[in-house]
Amino acid sequence: MRVDLVLENGRFFTGDARMPTTAAVAVLGNRIVARGEDALALETAERIDLRGRAVLPGFNDVHSHSVWFGTTLMEIDLSHVRALDELYAAIEQGIRQRANPNPDEWIVASGYNPALLQWQVPDRDVLDRVCGGRPLWIKFSSGHACQLNGVALARIGVRDRVDSQPEGGRIVTDETGRATGVLEEQAMSLVRDELLPAPIATIDRALELATAKYAEQGLTSVTDAGVAAGWIGNAPGELEGYQRALERGALRTRMQVMPEIGTLGLLPGHADEPARRGLSGGLRTGWGDDRLQLGPVKVFTDGSILGRTAAIEEEYENCPGNHGYLQEDADTLRSKVLEAYAGGWSLALHAVGDSALDLALDIIEEGIGRFGRRAVPNRVEHGVVVRPDQIERLARLQVVCVVQSSFIPAFGASVAGALGEKRVGWSIRARTLLDAGLPLPLSSDRPVTAGLPLAGIQAYVERITEEGGAYNESERLSVDEAVHCATVGSAEATGQQHRKGRLIEGQLADMVVLEEHPAEVPVSDIHAIPVLATLLGGAFTHRTEQI
Ligand SMILES: [Zn+2]
């Protein structure tokens, strides 16, 4: 057999118990066909000497937002802002750099994390001055709130005195009752309705920028956790944007894409059959292969811990009576989601608080009981607070709890402040989930956190907050376990373990070449390991001069 590529003299960490390490791998087409001596013996079109570098299966982030992340790369970046003056200055500078000729055009900034400013609210009047009369939209990094200036509020029809509130959201007011410019949850649709759908060119460019960044960081597979509808969608035809990106070679990672449930409409069926929901969001011929495929349907049941909008059983710390809220009435959610399940979809239910998780598990349990299990696992997104009694239920239903270790270094101390000590012990779990026999993937919720997969691995092991304190240390993983999550665990969580996650014959030749294996450096340095190359199906999507 003549193969396309032999990578030799590497230190391949295969994730395969029968041959945990090997020095060579042979690739034919887009798959691994031989390892070790067998690979070296083959005739090949190309041979690359890796000079002892560590090679792992390509990283897989199962909850990221690619279009959203890609658009942030085109907007004013506020991710480093830690004081109001810095925020005003960054926006002023961003406007100057853009030299935007149209005085009516919206200024958009993103990456803003109010936790870093102790939740001080920027002054909408100062923002008006800074923007010289242009409307301003600041997207919070959480995605669950945003801030406008006064010009923008007027543009979307929000008066200074707020007389009515939208369902499932809030137009925030100050002590005098004046709108501050902050819009929470469903209230964000007011600005989104004004500015979206995004132009096709924006979606194209966003996917190109996002997946180029993924490749540089060693990612070969990413799941986009919600597109084409709801507050997370950028345009109703977003799914088709992915297909277009693939066709013109601009998609540098394999993508599993979750349509938001708003893309699904009722599908008429036989009178004896249950009501079903199916896709009307831009699906067309050619969907679904190794490079691009439909994932589960994404459904938001609640909000975020930091916004105090996640639904929790016991009130938030120091917020008497505040239990957060569901994004929709529980019965409406239940029937809609079960219709999607009846239509054959796997479920990805955003459930951050334990009350939201109760509802999510009730729905999934009912769905399994009535319509059976799914090949692609059902999942809950974030599962930040998982009470001890909920672990057994997750395990029994085999629901993947898609936690983000990266939340800990980004805003773990703020989460702890909102939850209080007892619930911190139940939160951002990892060890307990593994011990319960559940697949545990790696995910970042990028751009909610920066998203570097090596940093996510480090956070699984280290669990140190933005303030330097330890966070629920009992849930720590070993480095090898965290690497397993980023590769095998993610493949299992997305129902792809037969195709990827390990460097074995028959699997996709998706690999990341690192200067060193994460277990070979101090834990605090894992994030800084240079990513020397990334291969997708045996072809380089990222390659430095060292390879
Ligand atoms: Zn998300």
Coordinates of C-alpha atoms and ligand atoms in Angstrom, one line a residue:
M1 CA 0.0 0.0 0.0
R2 CA 1.2 3.5 -0.9
V3 CA 0.0 6.1 1.6
D4 CA -0.2 9.9 1.4
L5 CA 1.7 10.8 4.5
V6 CA 3.9 9.2 7.1
L7 CA 4.6 11.3 10.2
E8 CA 7.6 9.8 11.9
N9 CA 9.9 10.3 14.9
G10 CA 7.1 11.8 16.9
R11 CA 5.7 11.0 20.3
F12 CA 2.1 10.2 19.5
F13 CA -0.2 9.9 22.5
T14 CA -2.9 7.9 20.9
G15 CA -5.6 7.6 23.6
D16 CA -5.7 3.9 22.8
A17 CA -5.0 1.6 25.8
R18 CA -3.6 -1.1 23.6
M19 CA -0.9 1.2 22.1
P20 CA -0.8 4.4 24.3
T21 CA 2.2 5.8 22.5
T22 CA 3.9 5.3 19.1
A23 CA 6.5 7.0 17.0
A24 CA 4.8 7.0 13.6
V25 CA 1.5 7.3 12.0
A26 CA 0.5 6.7 8.3
V27 CA -2.4 8.6 6.6
L28 CA -4.3 7.6 3.5
G29 CA -7.0 9.9 2.4
N30 CA -8.2 11.6 5.5
R31 CA -7.7 8.6 7.9
I32 CA -5.0 6.9 9.9
V33 CA -4.2 3.6 8.3
A34 CA -1.2 2.4 10.3
R35 CA 1.0 3.1 13.3
G36 CA 4.4 2.3 14.6
E37 CA 6.6 -0.1 12.6
D38 CA 3.7 -0.8 10.3
A39 CA 3.5 2.8 9.3
L40 CA 7.2 3.2 8.8
A41 CA 7.3 0.2 6.4
L42 CA 4.8 1.8 4.0
E43 CA 5.7 3.5 0.8
T44 CA 4.5 7.1 1.0
A45 CA 4.1 10.3 -1.1
E46 CA 5.3 12.4 1.8
R47 CA 7.3 11.9 5.0
I48 CA 7.6 14.4 7.8
D49 CA 10.1 14.1 10.6
L50 CA 8.5 15.5 13.8
R51 CA 11.8 15.5 15.7
G52 CA 10.4 14.1 19.0
R53 CA 7.5 16.5 19.2
A54 CA 4.3 15.5 21.1
V55 CA 1.3 14.6 19.0
L56 CA -2.2 14.4 20.4
P57 CA -5.6 13.8 18.8
G58 CA -6.9 17.2 17.6
F59 CA -8.8 19.1 20.3
N60 CA -12.5 19.2 20.2
D61 CA -14.5 22.1 21.8
V62 CA -18.1 20.9 22.0
H63 CA -19.7 24.3 23.0
S64 CA -18.4 27.3 21.2
H65 CA -20.1 30.1 19.2
S66 CA -18.3 30.4 16.0
V67 CA -20.2 33.2 14.2
W68 CA -20.5 35.1 17.4
F69 CA -16.8 34.6 18.2
G70 CA -15.9 35.5 14.6
T71 CA -17.9 38.7 14.7
T72 CA -16.2 39.8 17.9
L73 CA -12.9 39.7 16.0
M74 CA -14.4 42.5 13.8
E75 CA -15.8 44.6 16.7
I76 CA -14.2 46.8 19.3
D77 CA -12.6 44.5 21.9
L78 CA -13.4 45.2 25.5
S79 CA -12.2 42.0 27.0
H80 CA -9.3 43.6 28.8
V81 CA -11.3 46.5 30.3
R82 CA -11.2 46.6 34.1
A83 CA -12.4 50.2 34.9
L84 CA -15.0 52.5 33.5
D85 CA -12.4 55.0 32.2
E86 CA -10.7 52.2 30.4
L87 CA -14.0 51.3 28.8
Y88 CA -14.8 54.8 27.6
A89 CA -11.2 55.1 26.3
A90 CA -11.3 51.8 24.4
I91 CA -14.5 52.7 22.7
E92 CA -13.2 56.2 21.8
Q93 CA -10.0 54.6 20.4
G94 CA -12.0 51.9 18.5
I95 CA -14.1 54.5 16.8
R96 CA -11.1 56.5 15.8
Q97 CA -9.4 53.4 14.3
R98 CA -12.5 52.6 12.3
A99 CA -12.9 56.1 10.9
N100 CA -16.4 55.2 10.2
P101 CA -17.8 57.7 7.7
N102 CA -21.4 57.1 8.3
P103 CA -22.7 59.1 11.4
D104 CA -25.8 56.9 11.7
E105 CA -23.9 53.6 11.7
W106 CA -24.0 51.5 14.9
I107 CA -20.8 51.1 16.9
V108 CA -20.5 47.5 18.2
A109 CA -18.2 46.5 21.0
S110 CA -17.9 43.0 22.5
G111 CA -16.0 41.0 25.1
Y112 CA -17.2 43.2 28.0
N113 CA -17.2 41.4 31.3
P114 CA -18.9 43.6 34.0
A115 CA -17.7 41.2 36.7
L116 CA -14.2 42.6 36.2
L117 CA -15.6 46.1 37.0
Q118 CA -17.5 44.9 40.1
W119 CA -20.7 45.4 38.2
Q120 CA -20.4 49.2 37.9
V121 CA -22.7 50.3 35.1
P122 CA -21.3 52.5 32.4
D123 CA -23.0 55.9 32.2
R124 CA -25.2 56.0 29.1
D125 CA -24.8 59.8 28.9
V126 CA -21.0 59.5 28.9
L127 CA -21.3 56.8 26.2
D128 CA -23.4 59.2 24.1
R129 CA -20.6 61.8 24.3
V130 CA -17.9 59.2 23.6
C131 CA -19.8 58.0 20.5
G132 CA -20.4 61.5 19.1
G133 CA -24.2 60.9 18.6
R134 CA -23.8 57.4 17.2
P135 CA -25.7 54.5 18.6
L136 CA -23.6 52.0 20.6
W137 CA -24.2 48.3 21.4
I138 CA -21.9 46.7 23.9
K139 CA -22.2 43.0 24.0
F140 CA -21.5 41.4 27.4
S141 CA -19.1 38.4 27.2
S142 CA -21.8 36.3 28.9
G143 CA -24.1 36.8 26.0
H144 CA -27.0 37.2 28.5
A145 CA -27.1 41.0 28.6
C146 CA -25.9 44.0 26.7
Q147 CA -25.6 47.7 27.2
L148 CA -26.7 50.5 24.9
N149 CA -26.1 54.3 25.0
G150 CA -29.0 56.8 25.0
V151 CA -28.9 57.3 21.3
A152 CA -29.2 53.5 20.8
L153 CA -32.1 53.3 23.3
A154 CA -34.0 56.0 21.4
R155 CA -33.3 54.2 18.1
I156 CA -34.9 51.0 19.4
G157 CA -37.8 52.8 21.0
V158 CA -37.0 52.5 24.7
R159 CA -38.0 55.6 26.5
D160 CA -36.3 57.0 29.6
R161 CA -39.3 55.9 31.7
V162 CA -39.8 52.2 31.1
D163 CA -43.5 51.4 31.3
S164 CA -43.5 47.8 30.3
Q165 CA -41.0 44.9 30.5
P166 CA -40.6 42.2 27.8
E167 CA -41.3 38.5 28.8
G168 CA -38.2 36.6 29.9
G169 CA -36.1 39.7 30.1
R170 CA -35.6 43.1 31.6
I171 CA -34.9 46.6 30.6
V172 CA -32.8 47.6 33.6
T173 CA -33.6 51.0 35.4
D174 CA -31.7 53.0 38.0
E175 CA -33.1 54.1 41.4
T176 CA -34.9 57.0 39.7
G177 CA -36.6 54.6 37.2
R178 CA -34.6 55.7 34.2
A179 CA -33.3 53.1 31.8
T180 CA -29.6 52.5 32.3
G181 CA -29.0 51.1 28.9
V182 CA -28.6 47.5 30.2
L183 CA -30.9 44.9 28.5
E184 CA -31.1 41.4 30.0
E185 CA -32.0 38.2 28.3
Q186 CA -35.1 38.5 26.0
A187 CA -35.0 42.3 26.3
M188 CA -31.9 42.1 24.0
S189 CA -34.2 41.2 21.1
L190 CA -35.1 44.9 21.0
V191 CA -31.6 45.7 19.7
R192 CA -31.3 42.5 17.8
D193 CA -34.5 43.1 15.9
E194 CA -33.0 46.5 14.8
L195 CA -29.7 45.1 13.6
L196 CA -30.2 41.6 12.5
P197 CA -30.2 39.5 10.3
A198 CA -26.5 40.0 9.8
P199 CA -25.4 40.4 6.2
I200 CA -24.2 37.2 4.5
A201 CA -20.8 38.7 4.1
T202 CA -20.5 39.2 7.8
I203 CA -21.3 35.5 8.5
D204 CA -18.8 34.4 5.9
R205 CA -16.0 36.5 7.3
A206 CA -16.9 35.6 10.9
L207 CA -16.6 31.8 10.1
E208 CA -13.3 32.4 8.3
L209 CA -11.8 34.3 11.2
A210 CA -13.1 32.0 13.9
T211 CA -12.0 28.7 12.4
A212 CA -8.6 30.1 11.4
K213 CA -8.1 31.0 15.1
Y214 CA -9.3 27.5 16.1
A215 CA -6.8 25.8 13.8
E216 CA -4.0 27.9 15.3
Q217 CA -4.9 26.6 18.8
G218 CA -5.0 23.0 17.8
L219 CA -8.8 22.6 17.5
T220 CA -9.9 20.2 14.8
S221 CA -13.6 19.9 15.8
V222 CA -16.0 22.4 17.2
T223 CA -19.7 22.4 18.0
D224 CA -21.5 25.6 17.5
A225 CA -24.0 25.7 20.3
G226 CA -26.9 27.5 18.7
V227 CA -27.4 29.2 15.4
A228 CA -30.1 30.7 13.1
A229 CA -32.7 31.7 15.7
G230 CA -33.3 32.9 19.2
W231 CA -31.0 35.5 20.9
I232 CA -28.0 33.4 19.8
G233 CA -28.8 33.4 16.1
N234 CA -27.3 36.0 13.7
A235 CA -29.4 35.3 10.6
P236 CA -32.1 32.8 9.8
G237 CA -30.0 31.3 7.0
E238 CA -26.9 30.8 9.2
L239 CA -26.8 27.1 8.7
E240 CA -26.5 27.7 5.0
G241 CA -23.6 30.1 5.8
Y242 CA -21.7 27.2 7.2
Q243 CA -22.2 25.1 4.1
R244 CA -21.1 28.0 2.0
A245 CA -18.0 28.4 4.1
L246 CA -17.2 24.7 3.7
E247 CA -17.7 24.8 -0.1
R248 CA -15.2 27.7 -0.5
G249 CA -12.6 26.1 1.8
A250 CA -13.0 28.7 4.5
L251 CA -14.0 26.2 7.3
R252 CA -10.8 25.0 8.9
T253 CA -12.4 22.8 11.6
R254 CA -15.0 20.1 11.5
M255 CA -18.2 21.6 12.7
Q256 CA -21.2 20.2 14.3
V257 CA -23.9 22.9 14.3
M258 CA -26.9 23.1 16.6
P259 CA -29.9 24.9 15.3
E260 CA -31.7 27.0 17.9
I261 CA -35.2 25.6 18.5
G262 CA -36.7 28.7 17.0
T263 CA -35.6 27.3 13.6
L264 CA -37.9 24.3 14.0
G265 CA -41.5 24.5 12.9
L266 CA -44.4 22.1 13.3
L267 CA -44.3 19.3 10.7
P268 CA -47.7 18.1 9.9
G269 CA -48.0 14.3 10.3
H270 CA -50.5 11.5 10.4
A271 CA -53.3 12.0 12.8
D272 CA -52.3 9.1 15.0
E273 CA -48.7 10.3 15.5
P274 CA -47.5 12.9 18.0
A275 CA -46.8 16.4 16.8
R276 CA -43.3 16.9 15.5
R277 CA -41.0 19.8 14.9
G278 CA -38.5 20.0 12.1
L279 CA -36.0 22.3 10.5
S280 CA -36.8 25.3 8.4
G281 CA -33.7 27.2 9.0
G282 CA -31.7 27.0 5.7
L283 CA -31.2 23.3 5.3
R284 CA -30.3 22.2 1.8
T285 CA -28.9 19.3 0.0
G286 CA -25.5 18.0 1.1
W287 CA -25.9 18.4 4.9
G288 CA -24.1 16.0 7.2
D289 CA -20.7 14.5 6.8
D290 CA -17.4 14.5 8.6
R291 CA -16.8 18.2 8.0
L292 CA -20.2 19.6 8.7
Q293 CA -23.2 18.1 10.3
L294 CA -26.3 19.0 12.2
G295 CA -25.9 18.6 15.9
P296 CA -28.7 18.5 18.6
V297 CA -31.3 21.2 18.8
K298 CA -30.3 24.0 21.2
V299 CA -32.8 25.3 23.7
F300 CA -32.4 27.9 26.3
T301 CA -34.2 27.2 29.5
D302 CA -32.6 29.8 31.8
G303 CA -29.9 32.5 31.9
S304 CA -26.6 32.9 33.7
I305 CA -25.3 32.8 37.3
L306 CA -23.5 36.2 36.9
G307 CA -26.6 37.9 35.6
R308 CA -28.6 36.2 38.5
T309 CA -30.9 35.0 35.7
A310 CA -30.2 31.2 36.0
A311 CA -33.1 29.4 37.7
I312 CA -31.9 28.1 41.1
E313 CA -33.8 26.3 43.9
E314 CA -32.5 28.4 46.8
E315 CA -32.2 32.2 46.3
Y316 CA -28.9 33.8 45.2
E317 CA -26.5 34.7 48.0
N318 CA -27.4 38.1 49.4
C319 CA -30.3 38.5 47.0
P320 CA -33.4 37.7 49.1
G321 CA -36.2 36.2 47.0
N322 CA -34.2 36.1 43.8
H323 CA -34.2 32.6 42.3
G324 CA -33.5 33.7 38.7
Y325 CA -36.1 32.7 36.1
L326 CA -36.9 30.4 33.2
Q327 CA -36.7 31.9 29.7
E328 CA -40.1 30.6 29.0
D329 CA -43.0 29.1 30.8
A330 CA -42.1 25.5 31.8
D331 CA -45.1 23.9 30.1
T332 CA -44.5 25.8 26.8
L333 CA -40.9 24.7 26.9
R334 CA -41.7 21.2 27.7
S335 CA -44.2 20.7 24.8
K336 CA -42.0 22.4 22.3
V337 CA -38.9 20.5 23.2
L338 CA -40.8 17.2 23.2
E339 CA -42.1 17.9 19.8
A340 CA -38.5 18.4 18.6
Y341 CA -37.5 15.1 20.3
A342 CA -40.5 13.4 18.5
G343 CA -39.0 14.8 15.3
G344 CA -35.8 12.9 15.9
W345 CA -33.6 15.6 17.4
S346 CA -31.2 15.0 20.2
L347 CA -31.5 17.7 22.8
A348 CA -29.0 20.3 24.0
L349 CA -30.8 22.1 26.8
H350 CA -29.1 25.2 28.2
A351 CA -29.6 24.7 32.0
V352 CA -27.3 26.6 34.3
G353 CA -29.2 26.6 37.6
D354 CA -30.3 23.4 39.4
S355 CA -34.0 24.3 39.0
A356 CA -33.5 24.6 35.2
L357 CA -31.7 21.3 35.4
D358 CA -34.6 19.7 37.1
L359 CA -36.9 20.8 34.2
A360 CA -34.3 19.8 31.6
L361 CA -34.0 16.3 33.1
D362 CA -37.8 15.9 33.4
I363 CA -38.2 16.7 29.7
I364 CA -35.4 14.4 28.6
E365 CA -36.7 11.6 30.8
E366 CA -40.2 12.0 29.3
G367 CA -38.7 12.1 25.8
I368 CA -36.7 8.9 26.3
G369 CA -39.7 7.2 27.8
R370 CA -42.0 8.1 24.9
F371 CA -39.6 8.1 21.9
G372 CA -36.5 6.2 23.0
R373 CA -32.8 7.2 23.3
R374 CA -30.7 9.0 20.6
A375 CA -27.4 8.0 18.9
V376 CA -26.0 11.5 19.5
P377 CA -26.3 12.0 23.3
N378 CA -28.8 14.3 24.9
R379 CA -27.0 17.0 26.8
V380 CA -27.4 19.9 29.2
E381 CA -25.3 23.0 28.4
H382 CA -23.3 24.4 31.4
G383 CA -25.0 22.6 34.2
V384 CA -23.2 25.0 36.5
V385 CA -25.1 23.9 39.6
V386 CA -25.7 20.2 39.9
R387 CA -27.2 19.1 43.3
P388 CA -25.9 15.8 44.6
D389 CA -29.3 14.2 43.9
Q390 CA -29.1 15.2 40.2
I391 CA -25.9 13.3 39.5
E392 CA -27.6 9.9 39.7
R393 CA -30.3 11.2 37.4
L394 CA -27.8 12.5 34.8
A395 CA -26.1 9.1 34.9
R396 CA -29.2 7.0 34.6
L397 CA -30.5 9.1 31.6
Q398 CA -26.9 9.3 30.2
V399 CA -27.2 13.0 29.7
V400 CA -23.9 14.7 29.1
C401 CA -23.3 17.6 31.3
V402 CA -21.4 20.1 29.2
V403 CA -19.5 22.1 31.8
Q404 CA -16.9 24.7 31.0
S405 CA -13.7 24.5 33.1
S406 CA -12.7 27.8 31.5
F407 CA -15.5 29.6 33.6
I408 CA -13.3 29.1 36.7
P409 CA -10.3 31.3 35.7
A410 CA -12.6 33.7 33.8
F411 CA -15.1 34.4 36.6
G412 CA -15.2 31.6 39.1
A413 CA -14.9 34.0 42.1
S414 CA -17.9 36.0 40.9
V415 CA -19.8 32.7 40.4
A416 CA -18.8 31.7 44.0
G417 CA -20.1 35.1 45.3
A418 CA -23.5 34.5 43.7
L419 CA -23.8 30.9 44.9
G420 CA -22.4 30.8 48.4
E421 CA -20.2 28.1 49.8
K422 CA -22.5 25.1 49.8
R423 CA -23.5 25.4 46.2
V424 CA -19.9 26.1 45.1
G425 CA -19.3 22.5 46.3
W426 CA -22.0 21.4 43.8
S427 CA -20.8 23.6 40.9
I428 CA -18.7 23.3 37.7
R429 CA -18.3 19.7 38.4
A430 CA -15.9 17.3 36.6
R431 CA -14.6 14.5 38.8
T432 CA -18.1 13.6 40.0
L433 CA -19.4 13.4 36.4
L434 CA -16.5 11.2 35.3
D435 CA -16.9 8.9 38.4
A436 CA -20.6 8.6 37.6
G437 CA -19.6 7.1 34.2
L438 CA -20.7 10.0 32.0
P439 CA -18.7 11.2 29.0
L440 CA -17.0 14.5 30.0
P441 CA -16.1 16.8 27.1
L442 CA -14.0 19.9 26.9
S443 CA -15.8 23.2 26.0
S444 CA -15.2 26.9 26.4
D445 CA -18.5 28.7 25.5
R446 CA -16.2 30.9 23.4
P447 CA -16.4 34.0 23.2
V448 CA -17.9 33.9 26.7
T449 CA -14.3 32.8 27.7
A450 CA -11.2 33.1 25.6
G451 CA -11.5 29.5 24.5
L452 CA -7.9 28.3 24.2
P453 CA -8.2 24.5 24.5
L454 CA -4.9 24.1 26.4
A455 CA -6.2 26.7 28.9
G456 CA -9.4 24.6 29.3
I457 CA -7.3 21.5 30.0
Q458 CA -5.2 23.5 32.6
A459 CA -8.4 24.8 34.2
Y460 CA -9.8 21.2 34.6
V461 CA -6.7 20.4 36.5
E462 CA -5.9 23.6 38.3
R463 CA -9.3 25.1 39.2
I464 CA -8.0 28.5 40.1
T465 CA -10.2 31.6 39.9
E466 CA -9.6 35.0 38.4
E467 CA -8.7 36.1 41.9
G468 CA -6.2 33.3 42.4
G469 CA -8.3 31.2 44.9
A470 CA -9.1 27.5 44.6
Y471 CA -12.6 26.6 43.2
N472 CA -14.3 23.4 44.4
E473 CA -11.0 21.5 44.5
S474 CA -12.7 18.1 45.0
E475 CA -13.6 18.2 41.3
R476 CA -10.0 18.4 40.1
L477 CA -8.9 16.1 37.2
S478 CA -5.4 14.8 36.4
V479 CA -3.7 16.1 33.3
D480 CA -4.3 12.9 31.5
E481 CA -8.0 12.9 32.3
A482 CA -8.3 16.5 31.1
V483 CA -6.6 15.6 27.8
H484 CA -8.9 12.7 27.5
C485 CA -11.9 15.1 27.9
A486 CA -10.6 17.4 25.2
T487 CA -10.3 14.5 22.7
V488 CA -12.2 11.2 23.5
G489 CA -14.7 12.8 25.9
S490 CA -15.7 15.5 23.4
A491 CA -16.0 12.8 20.6
E492 CA -18.3 10.8 22.9
A493 CA -20.4 13.8 23.9
T494 CA -21.0 14.6 20.2
G495 CA -21.7 10.9 19.2
Q496 CA -18.5 10.8 17.1
Q497 CA -16.3 8.4 19.1
H498 CA -16.3 5.9 16.2
R499 CA -14.7 8.6 13.9
K500 CA -12.4 10.7 16.1
G501 CA -10.8 11.3 19.4
R502 CA -8.1 8.7 19.2
L503 CA -5.1 8.1 17.0
I504 CA -6.0 4.7 15.8
E505 CA -6.4 2.9 12.5
G506 CA -9.6 3.9 10.8
Q507 CA -10.1 7.2 12.7
L508 CA -9.8 10.6 11.1
A509 CA -6.2 11.9 10.9
D510 CA -7.0 14.9 13.1
M511 CA -3.9 15.8 15.2
V512 CA -2.2 18.6 17.1
V513 CA 1.6 18.8 17.3
L514 CA 2.7 20.4 20.5
E515 CA 6.1 21.5 21.8
E516 CA 5.5 19.3 24.8
H517 CA 2.7 17.1 26.2
P518 CA 0.6 18.9 28.8
A519 CA 1.8 16.4 31.5
E520 CA 5.4 17.3 30.8
V521 CA 5.2 21.0 31.9
P522 CA 4.1 22.6 35.2
V523 CA 0.3 22.7 35.4
S524 CA 0.3 26.5 35.4
D525 CA 2.2 26.5 32.1
I526 CA -0.1 24.2 30.1
H527 CA -1.8 27.1 28.4
A528 CA 1.5 28.4 27.1
I529 CA 2.6 25.2 25.3
P530 CA 3.3 26.2 21.7
V531 CA 1.0 24.6 19.1
L532 CA 3.4 23.8 16.3
A533 CA 0.9 22.3 13.8
T534 CA -2.6 21.2 13.4
L535 CA -3.7 18.5 10.9
L536 CA -7.3 17.9 9.8
G537 CA -7.7 14.7 7.9
G538 CA -4.0 14.6 7.4
A539 CA -3.8 18.1 5.9
F540 CA -2.3 21.0 7.7
T541 CA -4.7 23.7 8.8
H542 CA -1.9 25.3 10.8
R543 CA 1.8 24.9 10.4
T544 CA 4.7 26.7 12.0
E545 CA 8.3 26.8 10.8
Q546 CA 9.3 24.2 13.4
I547 CA 7.4 21.5 11.5
Ligands
ZN1 ZN -23.0 29.2 24.9

